[in-house]
Amino acid sequence: DIQMTQSPSSLSASVGDRVTITCRASQGISSWLAWYQQKPEKAPKSLIYAASSLQSGVPSRFSGSGSGTEFTLTISSLQPEDFATYYCQQYNSYPPTFGPGTKVNIK
Amino acid sequence: EVQLLESGGGLVQPGGSLKLSCAASGFTFSSYAMSWVRQAPGKGLEWVSIISGNAGSTYYADSVKGRFTISRDNSKNTVCLQMNSLRAEDTAVYYCAKHWASGTYYFDYWGQGALVTVSS
């Protein structure tokens, strides 16, 4: 199975900050990477697919980049509703696997 | 609007069985594969099982193979997960998730989840 790692595991940021989360795959996955946002006690919400394509309805302050084994999720200007845990997921190879998550806290 | 609504969660003893259901609406259900993904308390996400749109193909994570069975009824727009021989480590919130497109494991919509607790 492809192992996914994320860094940092948590971060503290203020409203308006630019936030970057990194996701790494244990082997190349081309651009078959998704990002999800999960708020406490809620279901995950899809944000980005194919490494950089924004899911319909997702604000443009979210962006993704990368290919191969290293990927980033960037929030250009953090908003109060963005405080959540973010997961990456590879869907290049079966079985699909998720990263351990990055929790974005209020500073 | 796509909606996925799980039901059937609850408390079950080790070795017991439980069946989860997911009612779907807002899209052409039979055209999309569906998966179950679980999340143990305080932990990350783990894919569990997939069923193709026509129910012709099913796959399972090694952790549940031989114990869980996924099924769907396209006439009722529902997908189910029959869970047998449950273990404490199966305790989790179970989400049903819609696949974005055939052949991909990208999930564009998720249900609100059903909590399964395996404990004596």
Coordinates of N, CA and C in Angstrom, one line a residue:
Chain A
D1 N 0.8 -1.2 0.0 CA 0.0 0.0 0.0 C 0.9 1.2 0.0
I2 N 0.4 2.3 -0.6 CA 1.1 3.6 -0.6 C 0.9 4.3 0.7
Q3 N 2.0 4.7 1.3 CA 1.9 5.4 2.6 C 1.9 6.9 2.3
M4 N 1.0 7.6 3.0 CA 0.9 9.0 2.9 C 1.3 9.7 4.2
T5 N 2.1 10.7 4.1 CA 2.5 11.5 5.3 C 2.1 12.9 5.1
Q6 N 1.9 13.6 6.2 CA 1.5 15.0 6.1 C 2.4 15.8 7.1
S7 N 2.7 17.0 6.8 CA 3.4 17.9 7.7 C 2.9 19.3 7.5
P8 N 2.8 20.1 8.6 CA 3.0 19.5 10.0 C 1.8 18.7 10.4
S9 N 1.8 18.1 11.6 CA 0.6 17.4 12.1 C -0.4 18.4 12.6
S10 N 0.1 19.6 13.1 CA -0.8 20.6 13.5 C -0.1 22.0 13.3
L11 N -0.9 23.0 13.2 CA -0.3 24.3 13.2 C -1.3 25.3 13.7
S12 N -0.8 26.4 14.2 CA -1.6 27.5 14.7 C -1.4 28.7 13.8
A13 N -2.5 29.3 13.4 CA -2.5 30.5 12.5 C -3.6 31.4 12.8
S14 N -3.4 32.6 12.3 CA -4.4 33.7 12.5 C -5.2 33.9 11.3
V15 N -6.4 34.5 11.5 CA -7.2 34.9 10.3 C -6.4 35.8 9.4
G16 N -6.4 35.5 8.1 CA -5.7 36.3 7.2 C -4.3 35.7 6.8
D17 N -3.9 34.8 7.6 CA -2.6 34.2 7.3 C -2.6 33.3 6.1
R18 N -1.5 33.1 5.5 CA -1.3 32.2 4.4 C -0.8 30.9 5.0
V19 N -1.5 29.8 4.7 CA -1.2 28.5 5.3 C -0.8 27.5 4.2
T20 N 0.2 26.7 4.5 CA 0.6 25.7 3.5 C 0.8 24.3 4.3
I21 N 0.2 23.3 3.7 CA 0.3 22.0 4.3 C 0.9 21.1 3.2
T22 N 1.8 20.2 3.6 CA 2.6 19.3 2.7 C 2.1 17.9 2.9
C23 N 2.0 17.2 1.8 CA 1.6 15.8 1.8 C 2.6 15.1 0.9
R24 N 3.1 13.9 1.4 CA 4.1 13.1 0.6 C 3.6 11.7 0.5
A25 N 3.8 11.2 -0.7 CA 3.5 9.8 -0.9 C 4.8 8.9 -0.9
S26 N 4.6 7.7 -0.5 CA 5.8 6.8 -0.4 C 6.3 6.3 -1.8
Q27 N 5.5 6.5 -2.8 CA 5.9 6.3 -4.2 C 5.1 7.2 -5.1
G28 N 5.5 7.3 -6.3 CA 4.9 8.3 -7.2 C 3.5 8.0 -7.5
I29 N 2.6 9.0 -7.4 CA 1.2 8.9 -7.7 C 0.7 9.8 -8.8
S30 N 1.6 10.3 -9.6 CA 1.3 11.2 -10.7 C 0.6 12.4 -10.0
S31 N -0.6 12.8 -10.5 CA -1.4 13.8 -9.9 C -2.7 13.3 -9.2
W32 N -2.7 12.0 -8.9 CA -3.9 11.4 -8.4 C -4.0 11.6 -6.9
L33 N -4.2 12.9 -6.5 CA -4.2 13.3 -5.1 C -5.4 14.2 -4.8
A34 N -6.1 13.9 -3.7 CA -7.2 14.7 -3.3 C -6.9 15.3 -1.9
W35 N -7.6 16.4 -1.6 CA -7.6 17.0 -0.3 C -9.0 17.1 0.2
Y36 N -9.2 16.9 1.5 CA -10.5 17.0 2.2 C -10.3 17.8 3.4
Q37 N -11.4 18.5 3.8 CA -11.5 19.3 5.0 C -12.5 18.6 5.9
Q38 N -12.1 18.5 7.2 CA -13.1 17.9 8.2 C -13.1 18.7 9.4
K39 N -14.3 19.2 9.8 CA -14.6 19.9 11.0 C -15.0 18.9 12.1
P40 N -14.9 19.3 13.3 CA -15.2 18.4 14.4 C -16.6 17.8 14.3
E41 N -16.8 16.5 14.5 CA -18.1 15.9 14.4 C -18.8 16.0 13.1
K42 N -18.1 16.3 12.1 CA -18.7 16.4 10.7 C -18.0 15.5 9.8
A43 N -18.7 15.3 8.6 CA -18.1 14.4 7.6 C -17.0 15.2 6.8
P44 N -16.1 14.5 6.3 CA -15.1 15.1 5.4 C -15.8 15.8 4.2
K45 N -15.2 16.9 3.8 CA -15.7 17.6 2.6 C -14.6 17.7 1.6
S46 N -14.9 17.4 0.3 CA -13.9 17.4 -0.7 C -13.6 18.8 -1.1
L47 N -12.3 19.1 -1.3 CA -11.8 20.4 -1.6 C -11.1 20.4 -3.0
I48 N -10.2 19.5 -3.2 CA -9.3 19.5 -4.4 C -9.1 18.1 -4.9
Y49 N -9.1 17.9 -6.2 CA -8.9 16.6 -6.8 C -7.8 16.8 -7.9
A50 N -7.3 15.7 -8.3 CA -6.2 15.8 -9.3 C -5.1 16.8 -9.0
A51 N -4.8 16.8 -7.7 CA -3.8 17.6 -7.1 C -4.0 19.1 -7.1
S52 N -4.7 19.6 -8.1 CA -4.9 21.1 -8.2 C -6.2 21.6 -8.7
S53 N -7.1 20.7 -9.0 CA -8.5 21.1 -9.4 C -9.4 21.3 -8.3
L54 N -10.0 22.5 -8.3 CA -10.9 22.8 -7.2 C -12.3 22.2 -7.3
Q55 N -12.8 21.5 -6.3 CA -14.1 21.0 -6.3 C -15.1 22.1 -6.4
S56 N -16.2 21.9 -7.2 CA -17.2 22.9 -7.3 C -17.7 23.5 -6.0
G57 N -17.8 24.8 -5.9 CA -18.3 25.4 -4.7 C -17.2 25.7 -3.7
V58 N -16.0 25.3 -3.9 CA -14.9 25.5 -2.9 C -14.3 26.9 -3.2
P59 N -14.1 27.7 -2.1 CA -13.6 29.1 -2.3 C -12.2 29.0 -3.0
S60 N -11.9 30.1 -3.8 CA -10.7 30.1 -4.6 C -9.4 30.4 -3.7
R61 N -9.6 30.7 -2.4 CA -8.5 30.8 -1.5 C -7.8 29.5 -1.3
F62 N -8.4 28.4 -1.6 CA -7.8 27.1 -1.5 C -7.2 26.7 -2.9
S63 N -5.9 26.2 -2.8 CA -5.3 25.8 -4.0 C -4.4 24.6 -3.7
G64 N -4.1 23.8 -4.7 CA -3.3 22.6 -4.5 C -2.3 22.6 -5.6
S65 N -1.1 22.0 -5.3 CA -0.1 21.8 -6.3 C 0.7 20.6 -6.0
G66 N 1.6 20.2 -7.0 CA 2.5 19.1 -6.8 C 2.2 18.0 -7.8
S67 N 3.1 17.0 -7.9 CA 2.9 15.8 -8.6 C 4.0 14.8 -8.2
G68 N 3.8 13.6 -8.5 CA 4.8 12.6 -8.2 C 4.6 12.2 -6.7
T69 N 5.5 12.7 -5.9 CA 5.4 12.3 -4.4 C 5.2 13.4 -3.5
E70 N 5.3 14.7 -3.9 CA 5.2 15.8 -3.0 C 4.1 16.8 -3.5
F71 N 3.2 17.1 -2.5 CA 2.0 17.9 -2.8 C 1.8 19.0 -1.7
T72 N 1.2 20.1 -2.1 CA 0.9 21.1 -1.1 C -0.6 21.6 -1.3
L73 N -1.2 21.9 -0.1 CA -2.4 22.6 0.0 C -2.1 23.9 0.5
T74 N -2.6 25.0 -0.1 CA -2.4 26.3 0.3 C -3.7 27.0 0.5
I75 N -3.8 27.7 1.7 CA -5.0 28.6 1.9 C -4.4 30.0 1.9
S76 N -4.8 30.8 1.0 CA -4.1 32.0 0.7 C -4.4 33.1 1.8
S77 N -5.6 33.1 2.4 CA -5.9 34.0 3.4 C -6.9 33.3 4.4
L78 N -6.4 32.8 5.5 CA -7.2 31.9 6.3 C -8.5 32.6 6.9
Q79 N -9.6 32.0 6.8 CA -10.8 32.5 7.3 C -11.3 31.7 8.5
P80 N -12.2 32.3 9.3 CA -12.6 31.6 10.6 C -13.2 30.3 10.3
E81 N -13.9 30.1 9.2 CA -14.5 28.8 8.9 C -13.5 27.7 8.4
D82 N -12.2 28.1 8.2 CA -11.2 27.2 7.7 C -10.5 26.4 8.8
F83 N -10.8 26.7 10.0 CA -10.1 26.0 11.1 C -10.8 24.6 11.2
A84 N -9.9 23.6 10.9 CA -10.4 22.2 10.7 C -9.2 21.3 10.5
T85 N -9.4 20.1 10.3 CA -8.4 19.1 10.0 C -8.4 18.8 8.5
Y86 N -7.3 18.8 7.9 CA -7.1 18.6 6.4 C -6.4 17.2 6.2
Y87 N -7.0 16.4 5.3 CA -6.5 15.1 4.9 C -6.1 15.1 3.4
C88 N -5.0 14.5 3.1 CA -4.7 14.2 1.7 C -5.0 12.7 1.5
Q89 N -5.3 12.4 0.2 CA -5.6 11.0 -0.1 C -5.1 10.7 -1.5
Q90 N -4.4 9.6 -1.7 CA -4.0 9.2 -3.0 C -5.0 8.2 -3.6
Y91 N -5.2 8.4 -4.9 CA -6.1 7.4 -5.6 C -5.5 7.0 -6.9
N92 N -4.2 6.9 -6.9 CA -3.4 6.4 -8.0 C -3.4 4.8 -8.0
S93 N -3.3 4.3 -6.8 CA -3.2 2.8 -6.6 C -4.2 2.3 -5.6
Y94 N -4.6 1.1 -5.9 CA -5.5 0.4 -4.9 C -4.6 -0.2 -3.8
P95 N -5.1 -0.1 -2.5 CA -6.3 0.6 -2.1 C -6.0 2.1 -1.9
P96 N -7.0 2.9 -2.0 CA -6.8 4.3 -1.7 C -6.4 4.5 -0.2
T97 N -5.5 5.4 0.0 CA -5.0 5.6 1.3 C -4.9 7.1 1.6
F98 N -5.1 7.4 2.9 CA -5.2 8.8 3.4 C -4.0 9.2 4.2
G99 N -3.6 10.4 4.3 CA -2.7 10.9 5.2 C -3.2 11.0 6.6
P100 N -2.4 11.2 7.6 CA -2.9 11.2 9.0 C -3.6 12.5 9.4
G101 N -3.6 13.5 8.5 CA -4.3 14.7 8.8 C -3.4 15.9 9.4
T102 N -3.8 17.1 9.1 CA -3.1 18.3 9.7 C -4.2 19.1 10.3
K103 N -4.1 19.4 11.6 CA -5.1 20.2 12.2 C -4.7 21.7 12.2
V104 N -5.5 22.5 11.7 CA -5.3 24.0 11.7 C -6.0 24.6 12.9
N105 N -5.3 25.1 13.8 CA -5.8 25.7 15.0 C -5.8 27.2 14.9
I106 N -6.7 27.9 15.8 CA -6.7 29.3 15.9 C -5.5 29.8 16.8
K107 N -4.8 30.7 16.3 CA -3.6 31.3 17.1 C -4.1 32.3 18.1
Chain B
E1 N -29.4 18.5 -5.4 CA -28.4 18.5 -4.4 C -28.1 17.1 -4.0
V2 N -26.9 16.7 -4.0 CA -26.5 15.3 -3.6 C -26.7 15.2 -2.1
Q3 N -27.3 14.1 -1.7 CA -27.5 13.8 -0.3 C -27.2 12.3 0.0
L4 N -26.5 12.0 1.0 CA -26.2 10.7 1.5 C -26.5 10.6 2.9
L5 N -27.4 9.7 3.3 CA -27.9 9.6 4.7 C -27.7 8.2 5.2
E6 N -26.7 8.0 6.1 CA -26.5 6.7 6.7 C -27.4 6.4 7.9
S7 N -27.7 5.1 8.1 CA -28.5 4.7 9.2 C -28.0 3.3 9.6
G8 N -28.4 2.9 10.8 CA -28.2 1.5 11.3 C -27.0 1.4 12.3
G9 N -26.4 2.4 12.6 CA -25.3 2.3 13.6 C -25.8 2.0 15.0
G10 N -24.9 1.7 15.8 CA -25.3 1.4 17.2 C -24.2 0.6 18.0
L11 N -24.6 0.1 19.1 CA -23.7 -0.7 20.0 C -23.9 -2.1 19.8
V12 N -22.8 -2.9 19.6 CA -22.9 -4.3 19.3 C -21.8 -5.0 20.1
Q13 N -22.0 -6.2 20.5 CA -21.0 -7.0 21.3 C -20.0 -7.5 20.3
P14 N -18.8 -7.8 20.8 CA -17.8 -8.4 19.9 C -18.3 -9.8 19.4
G15 N -18.1 -10.0 18.1 CA -18.6 -11.2 17.5 C -19.9 -11.0 16.9
G16 N -20.6 -9.9 17.2 CA -21.9 -9.6 16.7 C -21.9 -9.1 15.3
S17 N -23.2 -8.8 14.8 CA -23.4 -8.3 13.4 C -24.2 -7.0 13.5
L18 N -24.0 -6.2 12.4 CA -24.8 -5.0 12.2 C -24.8 -4.7 10.8
K19 N -25.9 -4.0 10.3 CA -26.0 -3.7 8.9 C -26.2 -2.2 8.8
L20 N -25.4 -1.5 8.1 CA -25.5 -0.1 7.8 C -26.2 0.1 6.4
S21 N -27.0 1.2 6.4 CA -27.6 1.5 5.1 C -27.2 3.0 4.8
C22 N -27.2 3.3 3.5 CA -27.0 4.7 3.1 C -28.0 5.0 1.9
A23 N -28.8 5.9 2.2 CA -29.8 6.4 1.2 C -29.3 7.5 0.4
A24 N -29.3 7.4 -0.9 CA -28.7 8.5 -1.7 C -29.8 9.2 -2.5
S25 N -29.6 10.4 -2.8 CA -30.5 11.2 -3.7 C -29.7 12.3 -4.3
G26 N -30.3 12.9 -5.4 CA -29.7 14.1 -6.0 C -28.8 13.7 -7.2
F27 N -28.6 12.5 -7.5 CA -27.8 12.1 -8.6 C -28.3 10.7 -9.2
T28 N -27.8 10.4 -10.4 CA -28.2 9.1 -11.0 C -27.4 8.0 -10.3
F29 N -28.0 7.4 -9.3 CA -27.3 6.5 -8.3 C -26.6 5.4 -9.1
S30 N -27.3 4.8 -10.0 CA -26.7 3.6 -10.6 C -25.5 3.8 -11.5
S31 N -25.2 5.1 -11.7 CA -24.1 5.4 -12.6 C -22.8 5.6 -11.8
Y32 N -22.8 5.5 -10.5 CA -21.6 5.8 -9.7 C -21.3 4.6 -8.7
A33 N -20.0 4.4 -8.6 CA -19.6 3.5 -7.6 C -19.7 4.2 -6.2
M34 N -19.9 3.4 -5.2 CA -20.0 3.9 -3.9 C -19.1 3.1 -2.9
S35 N -18.5 3.8 -2.0 CA -17.6 3.3 -1.0 C -18.1 3.5 0.4
W36 N -17.6 2.7 1.3 CA -17.6 3.0 2.8 C -16.2 3.3 3.2
V37 N -16.1 4.4 4.0 CA -14.9 4.8 4.6 C -15.1 5.0 6.1
R38 N -14.2 4.5 7.0 CA -14.5 4.6 8.4 C -13.4 5.5 9.1
Q39 N -13.8 5.9 10.3 CA -12.9 6.8 11.1 C -13.0 6.3 12.5
A40 N -12.0 5.7 13.1 CA -12.0 5.3 14.5 C -11.9 6.6 15.3
P41 N -12.4 6.5 16.6 CA -12.4 7.7 17.4 C -11.0 8.4 17.5
G42 N -11.0 9.7 17.2 CA -9.7 10.4 17.3 C -8.7 10.0 16.2
K43 N -9.0 9.2 15.3 CA -8.1 8.7 14.3 C -8.4 9.3 12.9
G44 N -7.6 8.8 11.9 CA -7.7 9.2 10.5 C -8.7 8.4 9.8
L45 N -8.8 8.6 8.5 CA -9.7 7.9 7.6 C -9.2 6.6 7.0
E46 N -10.0 5.6 6.9 CA -9.6 4.3 6.4 C -10.7 3.9 5.4
W47 N -10.3 3.6 4.1 CA -11.2 3.1 3.2 C -11.6 1.6 3.5
V48 N -12.8 1.3 3.4 CA -13.3 0.0 3.8 C -13.7 -0.9 2.6
S49 N -14.6 -0.4 1.7 CA -15.1 -1.2 0.7 C -15.7 -0.4 -0.4
I50 N -15.8 -1.0 -1.6 CA -16.3 -0.3 -2.8 C -17.3 -1.3 -3.5
I51 N -18.3 -0.7 -4.1 CA -19.2 -1.5 -5.0 C -19.4 -0.7 -6.3
S52 N -19.3 -1.3 -7.4 CA -19.5 -0.6 -8.7 C -20.9 -0.2 -8.9
G53 N -21.2 0.6 -9.9 CA -22.5 1.1 -10.1 C -23.5 0.1 -10.4
N54 N -23.1 -1.0 -11.1 CA -24.0 -2.1 -11.5 C -24.0 -3.2 -10.5
A55 N -23.2 -3.0 -9.4 CA -23.0 -4.0 -8.4 C -22.2 -5.2 -8.8
G56 N -21.6 -5.1 -10.0 CA -20.9 -6.3 -10.5 C -19.5 -6.5 -9.9
S57 N -19.0 -5.5 -9.3 CA -17.7 -5.6 -8.7 C -17.7 -5.1 -7.3
T58 N -17.0 -5.8 -6.4 CA -16.9 -5.3 -5.0 C -15.4 -5.6 -4.5
Y59 N -14.9 -4.7 -3.7 CA -13.6 -4.9 -3.2 C -13.6 -4.5 -1.7
Y60 N -12.7 -5.1 -0.9 CA -12.6 -4.8 0.5 C -11.2 -4.6 1.0
A61 N -11.1 -3.8 2.0 CA -9.8 -3.6 2.7 C -9.5 -5.0 3.3
D62 N -8.2 -5.2 3.5 CA -7.8 -6.5 4.1 C -8.3 -6.6 5.5
S63 N -8.5 -5.5 6.2 CA -8.9 -5.5 7.6 C -10.3 -6.0 7.8
V64 N -11.1 -6.0 6.7 CA -12.5 -6.4 6.8 C -12.9 -7.6 5.9
K65 N -12.0 -8.0 5.0 CA -12.2 -9.0 4.1 C -12.7 -10.3 4.7
G66 N -13.8 -10.8 4.2 CA -14.3 -12.1 4.8 C -15.3 -11.8 5.9
R67 N -15.4 -10.6 6.4 CA -16.3 -10.3 7.5 C -17.4 -9.3 7.1
F68 N -17.1 -8.4 6.2 CA -18.0 -7.4 5.7 C -18.5 -7.7 4.3
T69 N -19.7 -7.3 4.0 CA -20.3 -7.5 2.7 C -21.0 -6.2 2.3
I70 N -20.6 -5.7 1.1 CA -21.2 -4.4 0.6 C -22.2 -4.9 -0.5
S71 N -23.3 -4.1 -0.5 CA -24.3 -4.4 -1.5 C -25.1 -3.1 -1.9
R72 N -25.8 -3.1 -2.9 CA -26.6 -2.0 -3.3 C -27.9 -2.4 -4.0
D73 N -28.9 -1.5 -3.9 CA -30.2 -1.7 -4.6 C -30.4 -0.5 -5.4
N74 N -30.2 -0.5 -6.7 CA -30.3 0.7 -7.5 C -31.8 1.1 -7.7
S75 N -32.7 0.2 -7.4 CA -34.1 0.6 -7.5 C -34.5 1.4 -6.3
K76 N -33.8 1.3 -5.2 CA -34.1 2.1 -4.0 C -33.0 3.1 -3.7
N77 N -32.0 3.2 -4.5 CA -30.9 4.2 -4.3 C -30.3 4.0 -2.9
T78 N -30.0 2.8 -2.6 CA -29.4 2.5 -1.3 C -28.1 1.6 -1.5
V79 N -27.2 1.8 -0.6 CA -26.0 1.0 -0.5 C -25.9 0.5 1.0
C80 N -25.5 -0.7 1.2 CA -25.5 -1.3 2.5 C -24.1 -1.9 2.8
L81 N -23.9 -2.0 4.1 CA -22.7 -2.7 4.5 C -23.1 -3.6 5.7
Q82 N -23.0 -4.9 5.4 CA -23.3 -5.9 6.4 C -22.0 -6.3 7.1
M83 N -22.0 -6.1 8.4 CA -20.7 -6.3 9.2 C -21.0 -7.5 10.1
N84 N -20.2 -8.5 9.9 CA -20.2 -9.7 10.8 C -19.0 -9.9 11.6
S85 N -19.0 -10.7 12.6 CA -17.8 -11.0 13.4 C -17.1 -9.7 13.8
L86 N -17.9 -8.8 14.3 CA -17.3 -7.5 14.7 C -16.3 -7.6 15.8
R87 N -15.3 -6.7 15.7 CA -14.2 -6.7 16.7 C -14.2 -5.3 17.3
A88 N -13.5 -5.1 18.4 CA -13.4 -3.8 19.1 C -12.7 -2.8 18.1
E89 N -11.8 -3.3 17.3 CA -11.1 -2.4 16.4 C -12.0 -1.9 15.2
D90 N -13.2 -2.4 15.1 CA -14.1 -2.0 14.1 C -14.9 -0.8 14.6
T91 N -14.7 -0.4 15.8 CA -15.4 0.8 16.4 C -15.0 2.0 15.6
A92 N -16.0 2.7 15.0 CA -15.7 3.9 14.2 C -16.9 4.5 13.7
V93 N -16.8 5.7 13.2 CA -17.9 6.3 12.4 C -17.7 5.8 10.9
Y94 N -18.8 5.3 10.4 CA -18.7 4.8 9.0 C -19.4 5.8 8.1
Y95 N -18.7 6.2 7.1 CA -19.2 7.1 6.1 C -19.5 6.4 4.8
C96 N -20.6 6.7 4.1 CA -20.7 6.3 2.7 C -20.3 7.5 1.9
A97 N -19.7 7.1 0.8 CA -19.1 8.2 -0.1 C -19.3 7.9 -1.5
K98 N -19.6 8.9 -2.3 CA -19.9 8.7 -3.7 C -18.6 9.0 -4.5
H99 N -18.3 8.1 -5.4 CA -17.1 8.3 -6.3 C -17.4 9.3 -7.3
W100 N -16.4 10.2 -7.6 CA -16.6 11.2 -8.5 C -16.8 10.7 -9.9
A101 N -16.1 9.6 -10.3 CA -16.2 9.1 -11.6 C -15.8 7.6 -11.6
S102 N -16.2 6.9 -12.7 CA -15.8 5.5 -12.8 C -14.3 5.4 -12.8
G103 N -13.8 4.4 -12.1 CA -12.4 4.1 -12.2 C -11.5 4.9 -11.3
T104 N -12.1 5.8 -10.5 CA -11.3 6.6 -9.6 C -11.8 6.5 -8.2
Y105 N -10.9 6.6 -7.2 CA -11.3 6.5 -5.8 C -11.3 7.9 -5.2
Y106 N -11.7 8.9 -6.0 CA -11.9 10.2 -5.4 C -13.3 10.4 -5.0
F107 N -13.5 10.8 -3.8 CA -14.9 10.8 -3.2 C -15.4 12.3 -3.2
D108 N -16.4 12.6 -4.0 CA -16.8 14.0 -4.0 C -17.9 14.3 -3.1
Y109 N -18.7 13.4 -2.6 CA -19.7 13.6 -1.6 C -19.6 12.5 -0.5
W110 N -19.9 13.0 0.7 CA -19.9 12.1 1.9 C -21.1 12.2 2.7
G111 N -21.6 11.1 3.3 CA -22.7 11.2 4.2 C -22.3 11.7 5.5
Q112 N -23.2 11.8 6.4 CA -22.9 12.4 7.8 C -22.3 11.4 8.7
G113 N -22.4 10.2 8.4 CA -21.7 9.1 9.2 C -22.7 8.4 10.1
A114 N -22.3 7.2 10.4 CA -23.0 6.3 11.4 C -22.0 5.7 12.4
L115 N -22.3 5.9 13.6 CA -21.3 5.4 14.7 C -21.6 4.0 15.0
V116 N -20.6 3.2 14.9 CA -20.6 1.8 15.3 C -19.7 1.6 16.4
T117 N -20.2 1.1 17.5 CA -19.4 0.8 18.7 C -19.5 -0.7 19.0
V118 N -18.3 -1.3 19.1 CA -18.2 -2.7 19.4 C -17.6 -2.9 20.8
S119 N -18.4 -3.3 21.7 CA -18.0 -3.4 23.1 C -18.9 -4.3 23.9
S120 N -18.4 -4.9 24.9 CA -19.2 -5.8 25.7 C -19.7 -5.0 26.9

